[in-house]
Coordinates of C-alpha atoms and ligand atoms in Angstrom, one line a residue:
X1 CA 16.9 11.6 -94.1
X2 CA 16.0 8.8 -96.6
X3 CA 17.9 5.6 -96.5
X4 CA 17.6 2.4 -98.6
X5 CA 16.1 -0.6 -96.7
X6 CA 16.5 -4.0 -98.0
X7 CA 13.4 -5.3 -95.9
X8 CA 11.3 -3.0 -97.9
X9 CA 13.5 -2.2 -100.7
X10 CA 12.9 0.9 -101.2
X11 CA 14.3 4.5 -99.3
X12 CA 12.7 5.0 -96.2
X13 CA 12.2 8.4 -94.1
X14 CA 14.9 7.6 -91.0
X15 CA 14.0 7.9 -87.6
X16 CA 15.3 6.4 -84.5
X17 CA 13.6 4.0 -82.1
X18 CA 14.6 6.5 -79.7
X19 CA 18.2 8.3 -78.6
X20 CA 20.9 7.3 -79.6
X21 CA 20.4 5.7 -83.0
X22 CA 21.7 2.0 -82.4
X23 CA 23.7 0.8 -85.2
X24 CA 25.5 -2.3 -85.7
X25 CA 28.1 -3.3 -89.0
X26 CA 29.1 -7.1 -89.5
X27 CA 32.4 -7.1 -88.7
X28 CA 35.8 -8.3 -90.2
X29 CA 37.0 -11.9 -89.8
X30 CA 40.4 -12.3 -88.8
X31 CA 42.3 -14.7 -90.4
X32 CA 43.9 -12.7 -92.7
X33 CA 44.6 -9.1 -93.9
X34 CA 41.3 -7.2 -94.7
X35 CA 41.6 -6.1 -98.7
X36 CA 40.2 -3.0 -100.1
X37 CA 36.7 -4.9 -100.3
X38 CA 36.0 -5.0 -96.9
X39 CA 37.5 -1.7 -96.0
X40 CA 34.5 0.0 -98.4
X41 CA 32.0 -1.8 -95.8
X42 CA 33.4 0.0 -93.1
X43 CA 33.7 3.2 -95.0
X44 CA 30.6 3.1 -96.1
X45 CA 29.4 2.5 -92.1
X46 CA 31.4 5.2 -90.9
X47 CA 29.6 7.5 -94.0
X48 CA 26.4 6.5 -92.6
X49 CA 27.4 6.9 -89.1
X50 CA 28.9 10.8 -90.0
X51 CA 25.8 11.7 -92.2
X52 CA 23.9 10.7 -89.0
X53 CA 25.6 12.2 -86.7
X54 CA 25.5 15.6 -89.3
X55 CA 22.0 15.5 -88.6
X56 CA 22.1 15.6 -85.6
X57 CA 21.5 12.5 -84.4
X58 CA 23.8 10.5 -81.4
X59 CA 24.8 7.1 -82.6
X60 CA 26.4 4.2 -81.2
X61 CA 28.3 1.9 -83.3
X62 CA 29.3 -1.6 -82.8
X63 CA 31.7 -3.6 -85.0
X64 CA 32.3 -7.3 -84.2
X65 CA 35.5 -9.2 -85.2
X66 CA 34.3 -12.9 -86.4
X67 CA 37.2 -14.7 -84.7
X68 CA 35.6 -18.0 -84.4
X69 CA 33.2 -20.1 -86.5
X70 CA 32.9 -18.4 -89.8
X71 CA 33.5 -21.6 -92.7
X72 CA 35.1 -21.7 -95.7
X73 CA 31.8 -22.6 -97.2
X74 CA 28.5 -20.8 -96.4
X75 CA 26.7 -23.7 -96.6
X76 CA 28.2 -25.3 -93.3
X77 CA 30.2 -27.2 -94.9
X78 CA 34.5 -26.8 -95.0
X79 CA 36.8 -25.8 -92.3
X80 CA 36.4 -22.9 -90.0
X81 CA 38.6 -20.0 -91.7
X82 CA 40.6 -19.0 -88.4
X83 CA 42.1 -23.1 -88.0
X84 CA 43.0 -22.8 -91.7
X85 CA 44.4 -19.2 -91.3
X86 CA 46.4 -20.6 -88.2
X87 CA 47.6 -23.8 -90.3
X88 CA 48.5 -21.8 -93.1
X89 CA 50.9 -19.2 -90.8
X90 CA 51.8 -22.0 -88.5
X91 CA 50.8 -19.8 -85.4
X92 CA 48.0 -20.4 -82.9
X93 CA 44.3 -19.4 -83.8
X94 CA 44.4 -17.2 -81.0
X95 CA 47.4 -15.5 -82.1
X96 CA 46.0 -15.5 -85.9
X97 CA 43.0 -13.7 -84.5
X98 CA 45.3 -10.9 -82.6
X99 CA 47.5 -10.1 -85.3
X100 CA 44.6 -9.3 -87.9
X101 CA 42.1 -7.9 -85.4
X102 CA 45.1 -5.2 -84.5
X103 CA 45.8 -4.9 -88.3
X104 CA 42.2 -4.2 -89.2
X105 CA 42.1 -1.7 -86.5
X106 CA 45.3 0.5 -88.2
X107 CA 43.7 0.4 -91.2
X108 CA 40.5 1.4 -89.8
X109 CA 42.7 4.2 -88.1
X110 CA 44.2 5.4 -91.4
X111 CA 41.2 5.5 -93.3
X112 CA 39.2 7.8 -90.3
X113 CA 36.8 5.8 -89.5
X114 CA 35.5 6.3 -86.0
X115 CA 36.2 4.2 -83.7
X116 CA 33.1 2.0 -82.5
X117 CA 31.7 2.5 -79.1
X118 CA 32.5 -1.3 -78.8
X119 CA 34.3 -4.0 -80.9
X120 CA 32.9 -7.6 -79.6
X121 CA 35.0 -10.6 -80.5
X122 CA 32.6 -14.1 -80.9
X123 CA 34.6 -15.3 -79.1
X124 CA 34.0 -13.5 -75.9
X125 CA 30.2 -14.1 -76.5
X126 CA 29.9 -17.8 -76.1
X127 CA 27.8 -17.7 -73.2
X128 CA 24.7 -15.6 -75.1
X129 CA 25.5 -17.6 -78.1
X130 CA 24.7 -20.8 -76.2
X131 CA 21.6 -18.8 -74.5
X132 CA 20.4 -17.7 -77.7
X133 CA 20.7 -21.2 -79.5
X134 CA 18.9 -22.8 -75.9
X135 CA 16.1 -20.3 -76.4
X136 CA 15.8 -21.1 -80.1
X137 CA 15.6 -24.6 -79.3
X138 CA 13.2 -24.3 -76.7
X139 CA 11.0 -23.0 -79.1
X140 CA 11.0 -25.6 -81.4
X141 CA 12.9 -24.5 -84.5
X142 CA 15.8 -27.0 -83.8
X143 CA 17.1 -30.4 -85.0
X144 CA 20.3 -32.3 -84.4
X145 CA 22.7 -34.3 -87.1
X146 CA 25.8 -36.2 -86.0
X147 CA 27.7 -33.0 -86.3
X148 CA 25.6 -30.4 -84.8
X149 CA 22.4 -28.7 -84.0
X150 CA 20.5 -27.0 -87.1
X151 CA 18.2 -24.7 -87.7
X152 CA 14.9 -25.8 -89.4
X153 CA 14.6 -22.9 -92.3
X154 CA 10.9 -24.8 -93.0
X155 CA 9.6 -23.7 -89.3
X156 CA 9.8 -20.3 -90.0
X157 CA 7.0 -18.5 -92.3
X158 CA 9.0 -15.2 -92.6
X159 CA 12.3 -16.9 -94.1
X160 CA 14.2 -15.2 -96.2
X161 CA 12.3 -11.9 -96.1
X162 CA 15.2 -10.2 -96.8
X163 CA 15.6 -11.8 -100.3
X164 CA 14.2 -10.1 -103.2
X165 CA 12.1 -12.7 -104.7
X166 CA 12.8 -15.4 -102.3
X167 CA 9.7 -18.5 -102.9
X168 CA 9.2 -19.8 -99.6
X169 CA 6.9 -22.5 -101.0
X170 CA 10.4 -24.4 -101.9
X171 CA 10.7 -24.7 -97.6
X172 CA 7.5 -26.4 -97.8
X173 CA 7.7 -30.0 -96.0
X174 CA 7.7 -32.4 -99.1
X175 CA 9.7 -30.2 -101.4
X176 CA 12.5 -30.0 -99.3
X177 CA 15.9 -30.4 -100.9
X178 CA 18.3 -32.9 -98.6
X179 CA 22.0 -32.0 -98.5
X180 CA 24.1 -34.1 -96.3
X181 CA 22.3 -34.5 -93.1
X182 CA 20.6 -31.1 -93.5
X183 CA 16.8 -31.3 -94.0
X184 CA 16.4 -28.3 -96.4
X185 CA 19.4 -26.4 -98.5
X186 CA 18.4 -22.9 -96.3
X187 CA 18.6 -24.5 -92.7
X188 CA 22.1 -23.9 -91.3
X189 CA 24.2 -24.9 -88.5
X190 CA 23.4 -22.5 -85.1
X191 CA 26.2 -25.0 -83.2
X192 CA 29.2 -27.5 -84.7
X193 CA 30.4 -30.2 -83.0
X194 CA 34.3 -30.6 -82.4
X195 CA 35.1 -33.0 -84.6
X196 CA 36.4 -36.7 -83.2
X197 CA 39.1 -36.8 -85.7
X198 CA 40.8 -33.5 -85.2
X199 CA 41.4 -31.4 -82.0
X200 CA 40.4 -27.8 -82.8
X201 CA 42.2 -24.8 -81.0
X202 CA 38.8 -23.2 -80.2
X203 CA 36.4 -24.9 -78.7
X204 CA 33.3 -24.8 -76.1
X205 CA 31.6 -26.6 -73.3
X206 CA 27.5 -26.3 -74.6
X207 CA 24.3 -28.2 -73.5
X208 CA 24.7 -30.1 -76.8
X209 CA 28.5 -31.3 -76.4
X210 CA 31.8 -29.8 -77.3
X211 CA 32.2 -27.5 -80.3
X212 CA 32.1 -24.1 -81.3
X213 CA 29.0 -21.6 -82.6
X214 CA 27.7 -21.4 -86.5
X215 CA 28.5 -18.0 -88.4
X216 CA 25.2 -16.2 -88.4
X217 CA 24.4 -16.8 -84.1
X218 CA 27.3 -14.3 -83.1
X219 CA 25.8 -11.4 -84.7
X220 CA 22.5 -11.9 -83.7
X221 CA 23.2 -12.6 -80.1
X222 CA 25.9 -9.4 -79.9
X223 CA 23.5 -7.4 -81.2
X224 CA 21.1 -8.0 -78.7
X225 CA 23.3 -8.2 -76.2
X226 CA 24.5 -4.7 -76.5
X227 CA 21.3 -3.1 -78.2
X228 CA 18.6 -5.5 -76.5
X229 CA 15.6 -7.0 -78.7
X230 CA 15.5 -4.5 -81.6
X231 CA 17.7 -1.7 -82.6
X232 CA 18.2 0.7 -85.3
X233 CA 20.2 -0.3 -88.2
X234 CA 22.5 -2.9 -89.3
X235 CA 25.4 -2.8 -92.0
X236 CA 27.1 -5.1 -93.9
X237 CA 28.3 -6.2 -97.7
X238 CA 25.5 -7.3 -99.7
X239 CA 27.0 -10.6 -99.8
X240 CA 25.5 -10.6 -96.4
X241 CA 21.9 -10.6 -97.6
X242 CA 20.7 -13.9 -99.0
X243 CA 22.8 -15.9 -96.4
X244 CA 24.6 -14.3 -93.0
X245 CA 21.6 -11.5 -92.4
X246 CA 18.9 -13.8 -93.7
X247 CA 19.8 -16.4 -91.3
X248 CA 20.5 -13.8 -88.3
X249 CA 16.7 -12.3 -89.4
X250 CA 15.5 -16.6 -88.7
X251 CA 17.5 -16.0 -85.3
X252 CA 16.1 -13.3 -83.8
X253 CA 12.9 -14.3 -84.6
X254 CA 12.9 -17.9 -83.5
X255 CA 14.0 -16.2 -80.1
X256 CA 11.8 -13.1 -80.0
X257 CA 9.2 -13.0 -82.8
X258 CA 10.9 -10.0 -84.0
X259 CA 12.9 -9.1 -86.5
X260 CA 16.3 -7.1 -84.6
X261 CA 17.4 -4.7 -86.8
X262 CA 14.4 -2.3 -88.5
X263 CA 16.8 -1.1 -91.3
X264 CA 19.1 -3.3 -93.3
X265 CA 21.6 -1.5 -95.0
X266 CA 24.2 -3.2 -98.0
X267 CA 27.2 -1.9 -99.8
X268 CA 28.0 -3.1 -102.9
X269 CA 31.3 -5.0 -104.1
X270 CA 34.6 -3.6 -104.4
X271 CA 35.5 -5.1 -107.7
X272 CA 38.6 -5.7 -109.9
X273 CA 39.8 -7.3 -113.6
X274 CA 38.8 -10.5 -111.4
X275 CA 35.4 -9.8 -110.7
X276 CA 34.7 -9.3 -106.9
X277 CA 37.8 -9.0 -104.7
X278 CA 38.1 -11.6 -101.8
X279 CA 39.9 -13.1 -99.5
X280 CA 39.8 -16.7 -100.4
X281 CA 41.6 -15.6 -103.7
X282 CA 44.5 -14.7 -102.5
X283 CA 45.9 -12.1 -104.7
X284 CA 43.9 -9.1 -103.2
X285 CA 44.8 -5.4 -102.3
X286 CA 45.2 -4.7 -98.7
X287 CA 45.2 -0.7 -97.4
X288 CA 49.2 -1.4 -96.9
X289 CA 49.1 -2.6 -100.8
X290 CA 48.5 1.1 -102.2
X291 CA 50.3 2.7 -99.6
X292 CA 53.4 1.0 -100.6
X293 CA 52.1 2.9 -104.2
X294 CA 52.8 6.2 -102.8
X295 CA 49.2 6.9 -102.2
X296 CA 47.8 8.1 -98.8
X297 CA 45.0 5.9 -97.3
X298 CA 42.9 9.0 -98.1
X299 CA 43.2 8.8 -101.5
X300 CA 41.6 5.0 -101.2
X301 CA 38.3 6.7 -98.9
X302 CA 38.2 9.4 -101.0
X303 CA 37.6 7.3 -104.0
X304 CA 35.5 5.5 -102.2
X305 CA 32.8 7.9 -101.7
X306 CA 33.0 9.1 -105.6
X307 CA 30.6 6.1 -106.4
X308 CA 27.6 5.6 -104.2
X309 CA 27.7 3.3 -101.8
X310 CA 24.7 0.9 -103.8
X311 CA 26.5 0.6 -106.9
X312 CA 29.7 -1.9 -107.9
X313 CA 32.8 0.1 -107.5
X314 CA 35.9 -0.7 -110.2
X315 CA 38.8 -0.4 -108.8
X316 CA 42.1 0.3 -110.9
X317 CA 45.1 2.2 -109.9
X318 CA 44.6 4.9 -112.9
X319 CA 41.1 6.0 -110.8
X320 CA 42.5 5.6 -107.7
X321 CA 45.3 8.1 -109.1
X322 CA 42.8 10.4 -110.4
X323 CA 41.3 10.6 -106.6
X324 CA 44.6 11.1 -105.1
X325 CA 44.7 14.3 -107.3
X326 CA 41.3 15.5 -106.7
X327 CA 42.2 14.9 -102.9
X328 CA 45.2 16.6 -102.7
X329 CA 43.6 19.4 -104.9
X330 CA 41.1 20.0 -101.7
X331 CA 43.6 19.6 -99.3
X332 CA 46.0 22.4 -100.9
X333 CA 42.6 24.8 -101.3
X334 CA 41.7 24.3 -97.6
X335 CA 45.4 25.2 -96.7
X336 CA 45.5 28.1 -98.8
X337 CA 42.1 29.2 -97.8
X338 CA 43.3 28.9 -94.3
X339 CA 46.4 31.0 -95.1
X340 CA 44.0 33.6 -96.8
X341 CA 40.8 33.8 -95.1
X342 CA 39.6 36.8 -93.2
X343 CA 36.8 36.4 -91.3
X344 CA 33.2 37.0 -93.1
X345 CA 30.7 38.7 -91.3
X346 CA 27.9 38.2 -94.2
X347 CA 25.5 35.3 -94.6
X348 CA 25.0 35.6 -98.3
X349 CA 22.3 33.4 -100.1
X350 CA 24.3 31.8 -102.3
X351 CA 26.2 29.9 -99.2
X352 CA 22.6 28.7 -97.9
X353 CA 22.3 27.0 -101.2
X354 CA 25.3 25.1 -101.0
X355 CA 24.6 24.2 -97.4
X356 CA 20.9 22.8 -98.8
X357 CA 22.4 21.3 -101.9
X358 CA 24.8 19.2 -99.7
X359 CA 22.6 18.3 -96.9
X360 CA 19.8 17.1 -99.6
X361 CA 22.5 14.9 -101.1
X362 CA 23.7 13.3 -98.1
X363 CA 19.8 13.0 -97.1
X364 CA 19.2 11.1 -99.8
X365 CA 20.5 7.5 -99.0
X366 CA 23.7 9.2 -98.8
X367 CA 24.6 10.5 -101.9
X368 CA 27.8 11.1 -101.8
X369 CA 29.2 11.4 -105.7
X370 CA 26.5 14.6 -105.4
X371 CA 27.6 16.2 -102.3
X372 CA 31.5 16.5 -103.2
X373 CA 30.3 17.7 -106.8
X374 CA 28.8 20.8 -104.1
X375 CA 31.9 21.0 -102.7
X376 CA 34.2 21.4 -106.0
X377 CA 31.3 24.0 -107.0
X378 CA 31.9 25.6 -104.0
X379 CA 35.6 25.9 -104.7
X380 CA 34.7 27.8 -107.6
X381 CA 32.3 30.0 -106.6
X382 CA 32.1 34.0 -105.8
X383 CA 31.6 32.8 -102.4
X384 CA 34.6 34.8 -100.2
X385 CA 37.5 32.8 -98.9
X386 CA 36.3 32.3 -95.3
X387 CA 32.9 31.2 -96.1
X388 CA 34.3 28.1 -98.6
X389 CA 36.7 27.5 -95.8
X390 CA 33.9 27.4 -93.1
X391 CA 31.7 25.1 -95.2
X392 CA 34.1 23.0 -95.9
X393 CA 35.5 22.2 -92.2
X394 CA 31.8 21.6 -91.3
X395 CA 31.4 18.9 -94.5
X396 CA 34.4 17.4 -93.6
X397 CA 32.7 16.1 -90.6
X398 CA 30.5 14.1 -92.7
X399 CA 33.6 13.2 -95.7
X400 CA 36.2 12.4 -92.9
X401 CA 39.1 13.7 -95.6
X402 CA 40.9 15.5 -92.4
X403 CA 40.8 18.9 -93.8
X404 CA 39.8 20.4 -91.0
X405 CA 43.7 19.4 -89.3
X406 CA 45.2 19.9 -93.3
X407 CA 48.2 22.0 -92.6
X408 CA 51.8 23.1 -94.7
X409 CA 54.4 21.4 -93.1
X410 CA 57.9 21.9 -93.1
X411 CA 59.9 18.9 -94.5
X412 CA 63.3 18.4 -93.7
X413 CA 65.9 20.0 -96.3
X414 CA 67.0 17.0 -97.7
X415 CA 63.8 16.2 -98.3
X416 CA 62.9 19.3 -99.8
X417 CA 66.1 19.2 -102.1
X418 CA 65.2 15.7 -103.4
X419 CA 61.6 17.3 -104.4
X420 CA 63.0 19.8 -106.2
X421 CA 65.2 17.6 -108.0
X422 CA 61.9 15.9 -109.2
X423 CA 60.3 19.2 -110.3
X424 CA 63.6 19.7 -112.8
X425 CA 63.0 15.9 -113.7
X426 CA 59.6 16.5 -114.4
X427 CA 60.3 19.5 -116.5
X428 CA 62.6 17.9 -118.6
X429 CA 59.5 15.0 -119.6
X430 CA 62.0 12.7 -117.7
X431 CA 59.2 11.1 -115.5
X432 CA 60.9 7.6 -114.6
X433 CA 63.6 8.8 -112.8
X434 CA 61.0 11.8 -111.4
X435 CA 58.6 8.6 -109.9
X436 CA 62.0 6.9 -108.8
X437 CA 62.5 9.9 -106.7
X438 CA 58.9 10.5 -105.6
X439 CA 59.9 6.7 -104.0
X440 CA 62.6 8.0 -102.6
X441 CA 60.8 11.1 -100.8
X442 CA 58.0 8.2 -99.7
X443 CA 60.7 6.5 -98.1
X444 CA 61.8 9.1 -95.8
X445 CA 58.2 9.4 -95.1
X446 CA 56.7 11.8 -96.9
X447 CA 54.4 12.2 -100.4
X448 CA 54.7 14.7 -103.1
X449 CA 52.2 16.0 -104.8
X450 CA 51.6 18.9 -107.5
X451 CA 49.8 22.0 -107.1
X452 CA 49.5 24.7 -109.6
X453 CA 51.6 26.8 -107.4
X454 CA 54.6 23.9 -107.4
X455 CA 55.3 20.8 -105.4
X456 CA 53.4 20.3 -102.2
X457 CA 55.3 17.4 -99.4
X458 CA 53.0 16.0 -97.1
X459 CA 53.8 13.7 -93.9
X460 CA 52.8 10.2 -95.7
X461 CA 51.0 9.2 -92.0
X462 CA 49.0 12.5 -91.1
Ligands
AMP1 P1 34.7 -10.7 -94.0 O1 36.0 -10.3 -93.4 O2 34.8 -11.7 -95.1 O3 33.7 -11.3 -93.0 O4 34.0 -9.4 -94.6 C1 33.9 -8.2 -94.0 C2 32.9 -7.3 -94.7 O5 33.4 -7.0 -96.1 C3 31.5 -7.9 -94.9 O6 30.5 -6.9 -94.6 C4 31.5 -8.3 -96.4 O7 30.2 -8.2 -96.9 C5 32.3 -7.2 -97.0 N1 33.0 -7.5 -98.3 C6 33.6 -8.6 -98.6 N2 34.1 -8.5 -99.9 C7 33.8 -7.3 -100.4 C8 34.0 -6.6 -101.6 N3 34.7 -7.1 -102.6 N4 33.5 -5.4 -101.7 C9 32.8 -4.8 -100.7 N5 32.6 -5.4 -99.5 C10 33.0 -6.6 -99.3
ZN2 ZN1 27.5 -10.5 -89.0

């Protein structure tokens, strides 16, 4: 399996340090809603972790949830977001943090993504974020201003090794660039002082006085904690890679000598008319947004995994419509093929093709967009009823659509009634009031679709 490392930048043959493959994926920060954005981090992870996992690999994932200490701006400067989030809904940080984590981990839910072997919260990490920052200190790559300790980017020769391009001759002592108190514009704040002038709801006893840890220290030192000094790979946006993993890279290796992670793996951007969705903007798309659409969370991963995972993905509600069809066009083939299939006793050729044709695509940095074009071939092949049915249930493991559980249901009458009403709409070109009724069916909980063989209703939450 080839994967695309940003250390090397380039696709590198995959192998494990040893069993299981160790694999941590920054994590969401709580003080609001996750949008569609961030889910396609974690849908990308969970790709990774299935395509793993299809070759036979074990994996454990860990996910963090940044509840403390990540700033408005990256630079160190601004408020931390969870005090804002917390002013801005008038409820306690703490509670803040609860009621997004437990939102994030629905979404997470509806989308099928695994669960993690462990979610770690910063904030239940102080203690080896104050041991990590100690050690770091101890070995010289510290400095104090009047509103907390900093680390000293110019100490370090591998900085920013992660950074395509990256000059570190603009660390060197004499071209350093002051901002604020801050030596150079790289070095970055490992712990922040409460400040005088405002009590914060979060805050810690350290070595250093009262305050709360920087951004980039609660990855590094949860990683370690759970995976030791170095582990297998680590996931995240590829917003991630010129600041957060850059600086979590200085970390490790102020502590350890090592880098921590061996591959670094980076989704693109979500994006919209507005250029890169995100949070501090406001108006964004959460997984609830396009549910409330008519659309099933499915449709949203499904369309994620049309584009790969290294390339900007456009989002617009006339693709993620076209998804939703191709979707439910797979799920009504697996539940007819269900209905139909007799069991093959033939291995013919022609399957073993498809079964290399998909594996190579997934093998290769998982390629995604290839492996469900194998799949719709499939669909359409001479191959007999059971064996499409059979391939398919095994790549679902890696898609995560839920075909494998797909099944007719039995809606209620009036249900059923309302859904034929819409087919006579829909025949008479009188689509408005056929959508107003497709509403209507959402709101007693399930979604209509359309199959060549006529209207299909589907529990909106299976
Ligand atoms: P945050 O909650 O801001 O800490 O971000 C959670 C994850 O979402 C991180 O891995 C980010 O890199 C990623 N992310 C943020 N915005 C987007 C976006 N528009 N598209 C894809 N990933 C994103
Ligand atoms: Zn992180």
């Amino acid at each position: 399996m080839r994967l695309f490392n940003a250390l090397s930048r380039s696709k590198e043959e995959f192998s494990p340090l040893s069993s299981p493959v160790r694999m941590y994926s920054c994590g969401p920060t709580v003080y609001h809603y996750a949008h569609l954005g961030n889910l396609r981090s974690y849908v990308f992870a969970d790709s990774l972790r299935r395509a793993l996992m299809f070759f036979g690999f074990a994996v454990t994932h860990v996910i963090n949830i940044t509840d403390v200490g990540h700033l408005t701006d990256d630079a160190d400067a601004g408020e931390d977001k969870m005090e804002k989030g917390a002013r801005r809904e008038n409820k306690s940080v703490w509670d803040i943090a609860r009621y997004y984590e437990q939102a994030f981990l629905q979404d997470v839910n509806s989308l099928n993504i695994l669960s993690p072997h462990s979610w770690t919260r910063a904030t239940e990490y102080i203690t080896e974020q104050i041991e990590m920052i100690k050690r770091i200190e101890e070995n010289g790559f510290t400095y104090q201003t009047s509103d907390g300790i900093y680390f000293d980017t110019t100490k370090l020769s591998e900085y920013g090794e992660l950074i395509e391009g990256f000059n570190p001759e603009q660390l060197q002592a004499g071209k350093r660039v002051s901002v604020g108190e801050k030596r150079a514009k790289t070095d970055f704040a490992l712990w922040k002082f409460s400040s005088p002038e405002q009590k914060r709801q979060m805050e810690w006893d350290s070595p250093w006085g009262v305050g709360f840890p920087g951004w980039h220290i609660e990855c590094t030192a949860m990683g370690c904690a759970q995976f030791g000094e170095v582990f297998d790979i680590h996931t995240g946006g590829v917003d991630h890679i010129p600041v957060h993993h850059t600086n979590e890279i200085a970390q490790a290796r102020a502590c350890s000598g090592k880098n921590h992670a061996r591959f670094w793996m980076h989704n693109e951007f979500l994006v919209d008319k507005g250029g890169k969705m995100s949070k501090s903007k406001g108006d964004f798309l959460r997984l609830q947004s396009i549910i409330d659409e008519g659309f099933h969370p499915l449709d949203y991963r499904y369309f994620c995994l049309l584009t790969h995972y290294r390339k900007p993905l456009s989002f617009s509600f006339e693709a993620l419509s076209a998804a939703r069809s191709a979707r439910e066009r797979l799920t009504h083939k697996v539940i007819s093929l269900k209905e139909s299939s007799l069991p093959g006793s033939d291995m013919p050729a022609e399957r073993l093709v498809f079964q290399q044709r998909f594996s190579q695509a997934i093998a290769d940095d998982l390629n995604f967009p290839e492996a469900i074009g194998v799949v719709f071939e499939v669909l359409s092949s001479t191959l007999s009823d059971a064996h499409k049915l059979s391939l398919l249930i095994e790549w679902d493991g890696v898609l995560g659509l839920r075909l494998a559980q797909a099944e007719r249901e039995t809606a209620p009458e009036h249900v059923v009634s309302l859904a034929k009403k819409r087919d006579s709409l829909r025949a008479q070109k009188d689509f408005s009031q056929a959508d107003a009724l497709r509403d209507e069916i959402l709101s007693h909980g399930w979604v209509v679709s359309d199959s060549p063989d006529g209207f299909v209703l589907q529990r909106k939450d299976d």
